[in-house]
Short mmCIF file of C-alpha atoms in Angstrom, two decimals:
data_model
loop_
_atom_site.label_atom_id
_atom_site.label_comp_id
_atom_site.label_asym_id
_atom_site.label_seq_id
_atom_site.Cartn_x
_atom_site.Cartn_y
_atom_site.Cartn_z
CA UNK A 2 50.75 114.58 62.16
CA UNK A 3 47.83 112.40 62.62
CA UNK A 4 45.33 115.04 62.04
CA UNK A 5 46.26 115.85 58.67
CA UNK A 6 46.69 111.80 57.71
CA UNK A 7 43.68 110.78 58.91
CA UNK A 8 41.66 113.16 56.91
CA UNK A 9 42.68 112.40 54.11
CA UNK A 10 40.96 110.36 51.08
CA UNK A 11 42.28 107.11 49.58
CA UNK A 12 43.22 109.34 46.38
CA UNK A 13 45.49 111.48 48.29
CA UNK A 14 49.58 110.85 48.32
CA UNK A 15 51.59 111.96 51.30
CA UNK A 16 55.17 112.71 50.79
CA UNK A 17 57.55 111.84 54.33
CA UNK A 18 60.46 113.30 53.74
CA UNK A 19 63.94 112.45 55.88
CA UNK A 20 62.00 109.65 56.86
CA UNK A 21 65.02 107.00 57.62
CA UNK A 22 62.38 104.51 58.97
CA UNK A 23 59.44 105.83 58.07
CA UNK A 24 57.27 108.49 60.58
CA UNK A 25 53.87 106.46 60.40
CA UNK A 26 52.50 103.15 59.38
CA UNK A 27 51.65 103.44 56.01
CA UNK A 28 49.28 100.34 56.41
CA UNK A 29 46.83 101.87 58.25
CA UNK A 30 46.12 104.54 55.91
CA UNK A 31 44.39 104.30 52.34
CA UNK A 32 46.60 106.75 50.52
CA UNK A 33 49.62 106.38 48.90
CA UNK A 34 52.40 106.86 51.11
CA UNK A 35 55.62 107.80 49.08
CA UNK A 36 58.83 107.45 51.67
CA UNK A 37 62.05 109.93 50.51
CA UNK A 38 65.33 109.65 52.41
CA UNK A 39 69.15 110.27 51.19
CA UNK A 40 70.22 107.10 52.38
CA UNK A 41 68.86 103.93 50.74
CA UNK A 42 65.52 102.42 52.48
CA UNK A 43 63.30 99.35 52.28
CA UNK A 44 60.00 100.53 52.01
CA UNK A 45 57.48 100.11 49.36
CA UNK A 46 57.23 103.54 47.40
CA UNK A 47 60.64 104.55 48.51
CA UNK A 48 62.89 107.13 46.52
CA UNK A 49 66.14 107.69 47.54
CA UNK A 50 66.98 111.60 46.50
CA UNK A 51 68.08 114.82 48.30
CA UNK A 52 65.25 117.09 49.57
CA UNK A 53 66.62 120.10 48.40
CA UNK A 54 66.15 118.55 44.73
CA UNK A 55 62.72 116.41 44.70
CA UNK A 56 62.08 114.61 41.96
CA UNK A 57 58.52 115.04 41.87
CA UNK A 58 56.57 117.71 39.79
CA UNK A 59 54.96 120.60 40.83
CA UNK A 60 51.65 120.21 43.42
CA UNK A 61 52.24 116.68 43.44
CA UNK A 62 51.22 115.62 47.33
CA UNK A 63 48.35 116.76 49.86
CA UNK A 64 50.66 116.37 52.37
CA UNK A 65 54.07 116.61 53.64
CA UNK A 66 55.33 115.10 56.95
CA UNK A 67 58.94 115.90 57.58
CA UNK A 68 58.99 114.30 61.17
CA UNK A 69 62.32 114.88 62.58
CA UNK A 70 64.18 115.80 59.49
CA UNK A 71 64.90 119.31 59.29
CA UNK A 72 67.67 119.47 61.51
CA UNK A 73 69.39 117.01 59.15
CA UNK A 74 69.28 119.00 56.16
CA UNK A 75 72.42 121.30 54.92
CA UNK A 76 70.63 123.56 52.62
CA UNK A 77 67.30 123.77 54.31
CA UNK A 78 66.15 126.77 52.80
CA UNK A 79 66.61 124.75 49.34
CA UNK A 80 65.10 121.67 50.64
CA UNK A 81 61.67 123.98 52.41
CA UNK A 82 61.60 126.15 49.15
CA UNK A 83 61.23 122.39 47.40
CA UNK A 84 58.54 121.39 49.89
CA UNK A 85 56.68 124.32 48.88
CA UNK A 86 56.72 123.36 45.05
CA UNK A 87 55.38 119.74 45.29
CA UNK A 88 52.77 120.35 48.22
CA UNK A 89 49.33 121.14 46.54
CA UNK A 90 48.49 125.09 47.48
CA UNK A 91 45.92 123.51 49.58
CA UNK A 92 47.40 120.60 50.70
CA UNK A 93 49.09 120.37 54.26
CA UNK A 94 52.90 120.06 56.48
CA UNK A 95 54.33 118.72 59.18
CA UNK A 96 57.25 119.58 60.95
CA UNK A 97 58.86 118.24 64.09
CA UNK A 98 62.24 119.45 65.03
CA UNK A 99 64.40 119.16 68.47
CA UNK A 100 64.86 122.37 70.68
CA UNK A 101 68.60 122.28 70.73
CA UNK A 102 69.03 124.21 73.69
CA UNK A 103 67.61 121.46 75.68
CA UNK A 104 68.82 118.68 77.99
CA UNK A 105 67.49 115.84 75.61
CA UNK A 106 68.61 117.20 72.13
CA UNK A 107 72.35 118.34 74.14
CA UNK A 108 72.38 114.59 75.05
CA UNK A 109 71.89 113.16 72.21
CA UNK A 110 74.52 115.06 70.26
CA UNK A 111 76.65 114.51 73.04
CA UNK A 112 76.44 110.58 72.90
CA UNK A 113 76.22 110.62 69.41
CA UNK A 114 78.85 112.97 68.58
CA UNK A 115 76.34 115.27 66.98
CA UNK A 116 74.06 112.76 65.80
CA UNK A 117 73.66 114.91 62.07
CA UNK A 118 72.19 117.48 63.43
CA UNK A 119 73.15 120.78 61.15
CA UNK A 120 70.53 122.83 62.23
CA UNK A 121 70.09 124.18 65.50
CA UNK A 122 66.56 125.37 66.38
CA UNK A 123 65.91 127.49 69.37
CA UNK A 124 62.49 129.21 68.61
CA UNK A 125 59.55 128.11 67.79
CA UNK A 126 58.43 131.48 66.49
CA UNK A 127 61.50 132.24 64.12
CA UNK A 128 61.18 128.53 62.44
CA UNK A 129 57.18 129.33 62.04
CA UNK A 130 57.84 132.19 60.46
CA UNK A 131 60.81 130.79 58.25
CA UNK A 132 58.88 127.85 57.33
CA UNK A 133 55.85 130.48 55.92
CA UNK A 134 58.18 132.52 53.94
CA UNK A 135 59.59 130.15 52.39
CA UNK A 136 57.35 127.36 51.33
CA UNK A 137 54.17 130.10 51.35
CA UNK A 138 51.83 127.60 53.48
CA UNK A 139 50.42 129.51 56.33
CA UNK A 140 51.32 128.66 60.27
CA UNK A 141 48.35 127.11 62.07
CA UNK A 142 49.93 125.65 65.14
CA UNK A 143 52.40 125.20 67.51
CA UNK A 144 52.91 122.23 70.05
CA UNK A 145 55.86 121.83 72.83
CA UNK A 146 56.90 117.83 72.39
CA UNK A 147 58.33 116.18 76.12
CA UNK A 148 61.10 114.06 76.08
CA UNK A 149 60.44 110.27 77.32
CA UNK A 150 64.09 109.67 75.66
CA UNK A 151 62.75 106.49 73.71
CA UNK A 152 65.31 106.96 71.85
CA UNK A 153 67.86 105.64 74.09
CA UNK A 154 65.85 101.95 75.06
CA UNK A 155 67.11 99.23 73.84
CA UNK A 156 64.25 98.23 72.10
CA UNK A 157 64.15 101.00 69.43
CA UNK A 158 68.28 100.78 68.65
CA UNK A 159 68.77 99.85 65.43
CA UNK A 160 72.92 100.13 65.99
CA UNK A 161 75.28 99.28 68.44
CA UNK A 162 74.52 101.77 71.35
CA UNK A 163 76.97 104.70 71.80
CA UNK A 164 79.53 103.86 73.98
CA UNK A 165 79.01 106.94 76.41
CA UNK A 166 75.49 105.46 77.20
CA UNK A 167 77.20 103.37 79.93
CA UNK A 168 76.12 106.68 81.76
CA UNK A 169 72.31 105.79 82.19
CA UNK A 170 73.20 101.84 82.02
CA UNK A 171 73.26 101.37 78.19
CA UNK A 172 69.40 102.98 78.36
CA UNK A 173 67.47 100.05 80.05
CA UNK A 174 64.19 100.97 80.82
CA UNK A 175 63.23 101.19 84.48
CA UNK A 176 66.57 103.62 84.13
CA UNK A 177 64.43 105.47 81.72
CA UNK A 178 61.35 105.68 83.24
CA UNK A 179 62.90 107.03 86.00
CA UNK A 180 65.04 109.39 84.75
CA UNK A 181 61.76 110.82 83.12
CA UNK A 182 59.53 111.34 86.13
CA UNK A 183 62.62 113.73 87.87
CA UNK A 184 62.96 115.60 84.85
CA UNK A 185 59.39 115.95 84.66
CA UNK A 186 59.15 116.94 88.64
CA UNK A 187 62.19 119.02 88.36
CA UNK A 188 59.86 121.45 85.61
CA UNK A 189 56.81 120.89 88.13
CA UNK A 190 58.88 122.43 91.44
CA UNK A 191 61.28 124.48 89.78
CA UNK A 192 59.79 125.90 86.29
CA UNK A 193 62.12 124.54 84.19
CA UNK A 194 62.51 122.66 80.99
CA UNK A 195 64.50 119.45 81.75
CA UNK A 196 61.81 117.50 80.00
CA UNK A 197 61.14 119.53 76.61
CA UNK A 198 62.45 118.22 73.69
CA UNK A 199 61.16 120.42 70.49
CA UNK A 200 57.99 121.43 68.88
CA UNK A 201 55.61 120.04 66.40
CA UNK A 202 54.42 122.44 64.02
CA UNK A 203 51.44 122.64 61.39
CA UNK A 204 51.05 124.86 57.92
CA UNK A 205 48.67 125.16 55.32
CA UNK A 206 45.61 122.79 55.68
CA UNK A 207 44.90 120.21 58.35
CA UNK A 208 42.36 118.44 58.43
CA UNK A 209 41.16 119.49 61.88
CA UNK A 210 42.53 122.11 64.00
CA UNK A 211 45.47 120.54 65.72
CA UNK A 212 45.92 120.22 69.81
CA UNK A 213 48.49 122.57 70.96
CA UNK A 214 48.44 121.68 74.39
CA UNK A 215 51.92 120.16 75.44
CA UNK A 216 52.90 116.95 74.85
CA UNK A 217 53.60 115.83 78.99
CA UNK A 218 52.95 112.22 79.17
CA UNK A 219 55.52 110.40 76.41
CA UNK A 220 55.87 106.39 76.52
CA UNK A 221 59.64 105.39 77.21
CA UNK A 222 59.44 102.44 75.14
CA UNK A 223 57.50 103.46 71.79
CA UNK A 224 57.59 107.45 72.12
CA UNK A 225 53.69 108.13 71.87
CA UNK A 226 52.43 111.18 73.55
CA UNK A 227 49.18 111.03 75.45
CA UNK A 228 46.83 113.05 76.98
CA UNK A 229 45.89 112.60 80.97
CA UNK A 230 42.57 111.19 79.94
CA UNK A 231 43.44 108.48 77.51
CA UNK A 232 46.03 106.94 79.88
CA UNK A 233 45.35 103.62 82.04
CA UNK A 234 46.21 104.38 85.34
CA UNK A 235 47.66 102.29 87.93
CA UNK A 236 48.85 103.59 91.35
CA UNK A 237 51.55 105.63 90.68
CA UNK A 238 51.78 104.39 87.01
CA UNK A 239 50.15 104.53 83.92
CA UNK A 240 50.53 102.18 80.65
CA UNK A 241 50.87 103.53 77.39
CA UNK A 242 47.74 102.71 75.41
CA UNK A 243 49.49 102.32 72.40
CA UNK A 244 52.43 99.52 73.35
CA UNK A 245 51.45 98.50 76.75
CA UNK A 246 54.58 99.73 78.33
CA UNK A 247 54.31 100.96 82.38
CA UNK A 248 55.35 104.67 82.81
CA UNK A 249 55.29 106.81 86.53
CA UNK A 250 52.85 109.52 86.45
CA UNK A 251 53.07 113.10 87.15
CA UNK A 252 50.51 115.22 86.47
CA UNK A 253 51.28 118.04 83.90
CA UNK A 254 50.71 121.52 82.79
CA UNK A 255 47.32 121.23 80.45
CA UNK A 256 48.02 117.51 80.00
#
């Protein structure tokens, strides 16, 4: 999402829809960051509404971000059709959505007992495509998102954890990290897609043409992807410039 944020000017306002706890810092932007969720939030410029019925005229944003969200949404044709009416014809969207035929998204319904999920993705191609016809912003890029199941630390829980995650001992990290280097060497020896956990996808306008290379190296504690060379390497390790945390390393396809 970050290169249609940072590109844009201190006039702009940016729209994150389904944003429960918000998709960005707000603070380190100069635009007006307007936060929309059904259930009630905290934040400063917060409006509690449905996204199939935004109340927000016409061309109102440069930007959407709906980070995570879609798969939430019951009429999502209704709520896209509405993105489409209060984006600015040259203005810009985000979408990230799980792949649910994948190990992660399977797991998380499973220990969440569908975790809101009413919208099961399983193409890339057929979401591009619905997104365009439906909101009329053009597709400009696709990106494969790896799993470092953040999700499931500690650290990030917000609630009481599920029950069922007595599985990979209630989610503590070193369990994490290395649950996430043998998914990730399972796809390395074997070709499959153990670590994959959905796509990020870009319409309209970016600011910059985004990177579509996959998303291999994911922090376990704060979820930030990274490419091979921004990482700080240790032997057999690298820390996640962003929070510090120590993740193994495997090399990855185009990483």
């Amino acid at each position: 999402m970050y290169e249609i944020l940072r590109h844009l000017p201190a006039s702009a306002r940016v729209l994150d829809i389904g944003c429960r706890f918000g998709s960005f810092d707000a603070s380190e932007f100069p635009f007006t960051t307007v936060r929309l969720d059904l259930e009630p939030g905290r934040f400063v410029n917060f409006v509690q509404a449905d996204a199939a019925a935004l109340p927000f005229p016409a061309h109102s944003f440069d930007a959407v971000i709906a980070n995570h969200s879609l798969e939430h949404f019951a009429e999502l044709d209704r709520a896209l059709a509405e993105i489409g009416r209060v984006v600015k014809p040259a203005g810009a969207l985000f979408v990230a959505v799980p792949d649910a035929s994948t190990f992660t998204d399977r797991l998380y319904r499973w220990l969440s007992r569908g975790g809101g999920h009413v919208n099961a993705f399983v193409s890339p191609d057929a979401l591009a495509c619905r997104i365009e016809r439906v909101t009329s912003l053009p597709h400009v890029g696709t990106r494969v998102l790896h799993t470092s199941l953040s999700f499931l630390n500690p650290r990030n829980r917000t609630a009481p954890a599920p029950r069922r995650l007595w599985i990979l001992a209630g989610g503590r990290e070193p369990v994490l990290v290395g649950l996430n280097f043998f998914l990730r060497l399972a796809d390395r020896l074997f070709g499959t897609r153990w670590s994959v956990y959905g796509w990020a996808l870009w319409f309209g306008r970016p600011g910059e043409l985004p990177d579509t290379r996959p998303a291999w190296h994911v922090c376990v504690r704060c979820g930030a992807g990274h490419s091979t060379g921004s990482l700080i390497r240790r032997p057999l390790r690298w820390l996640c410039p962003a929070c510090g945390a120590a993740n193994l390393f495997l090399s990855g396809p185009q990483s």
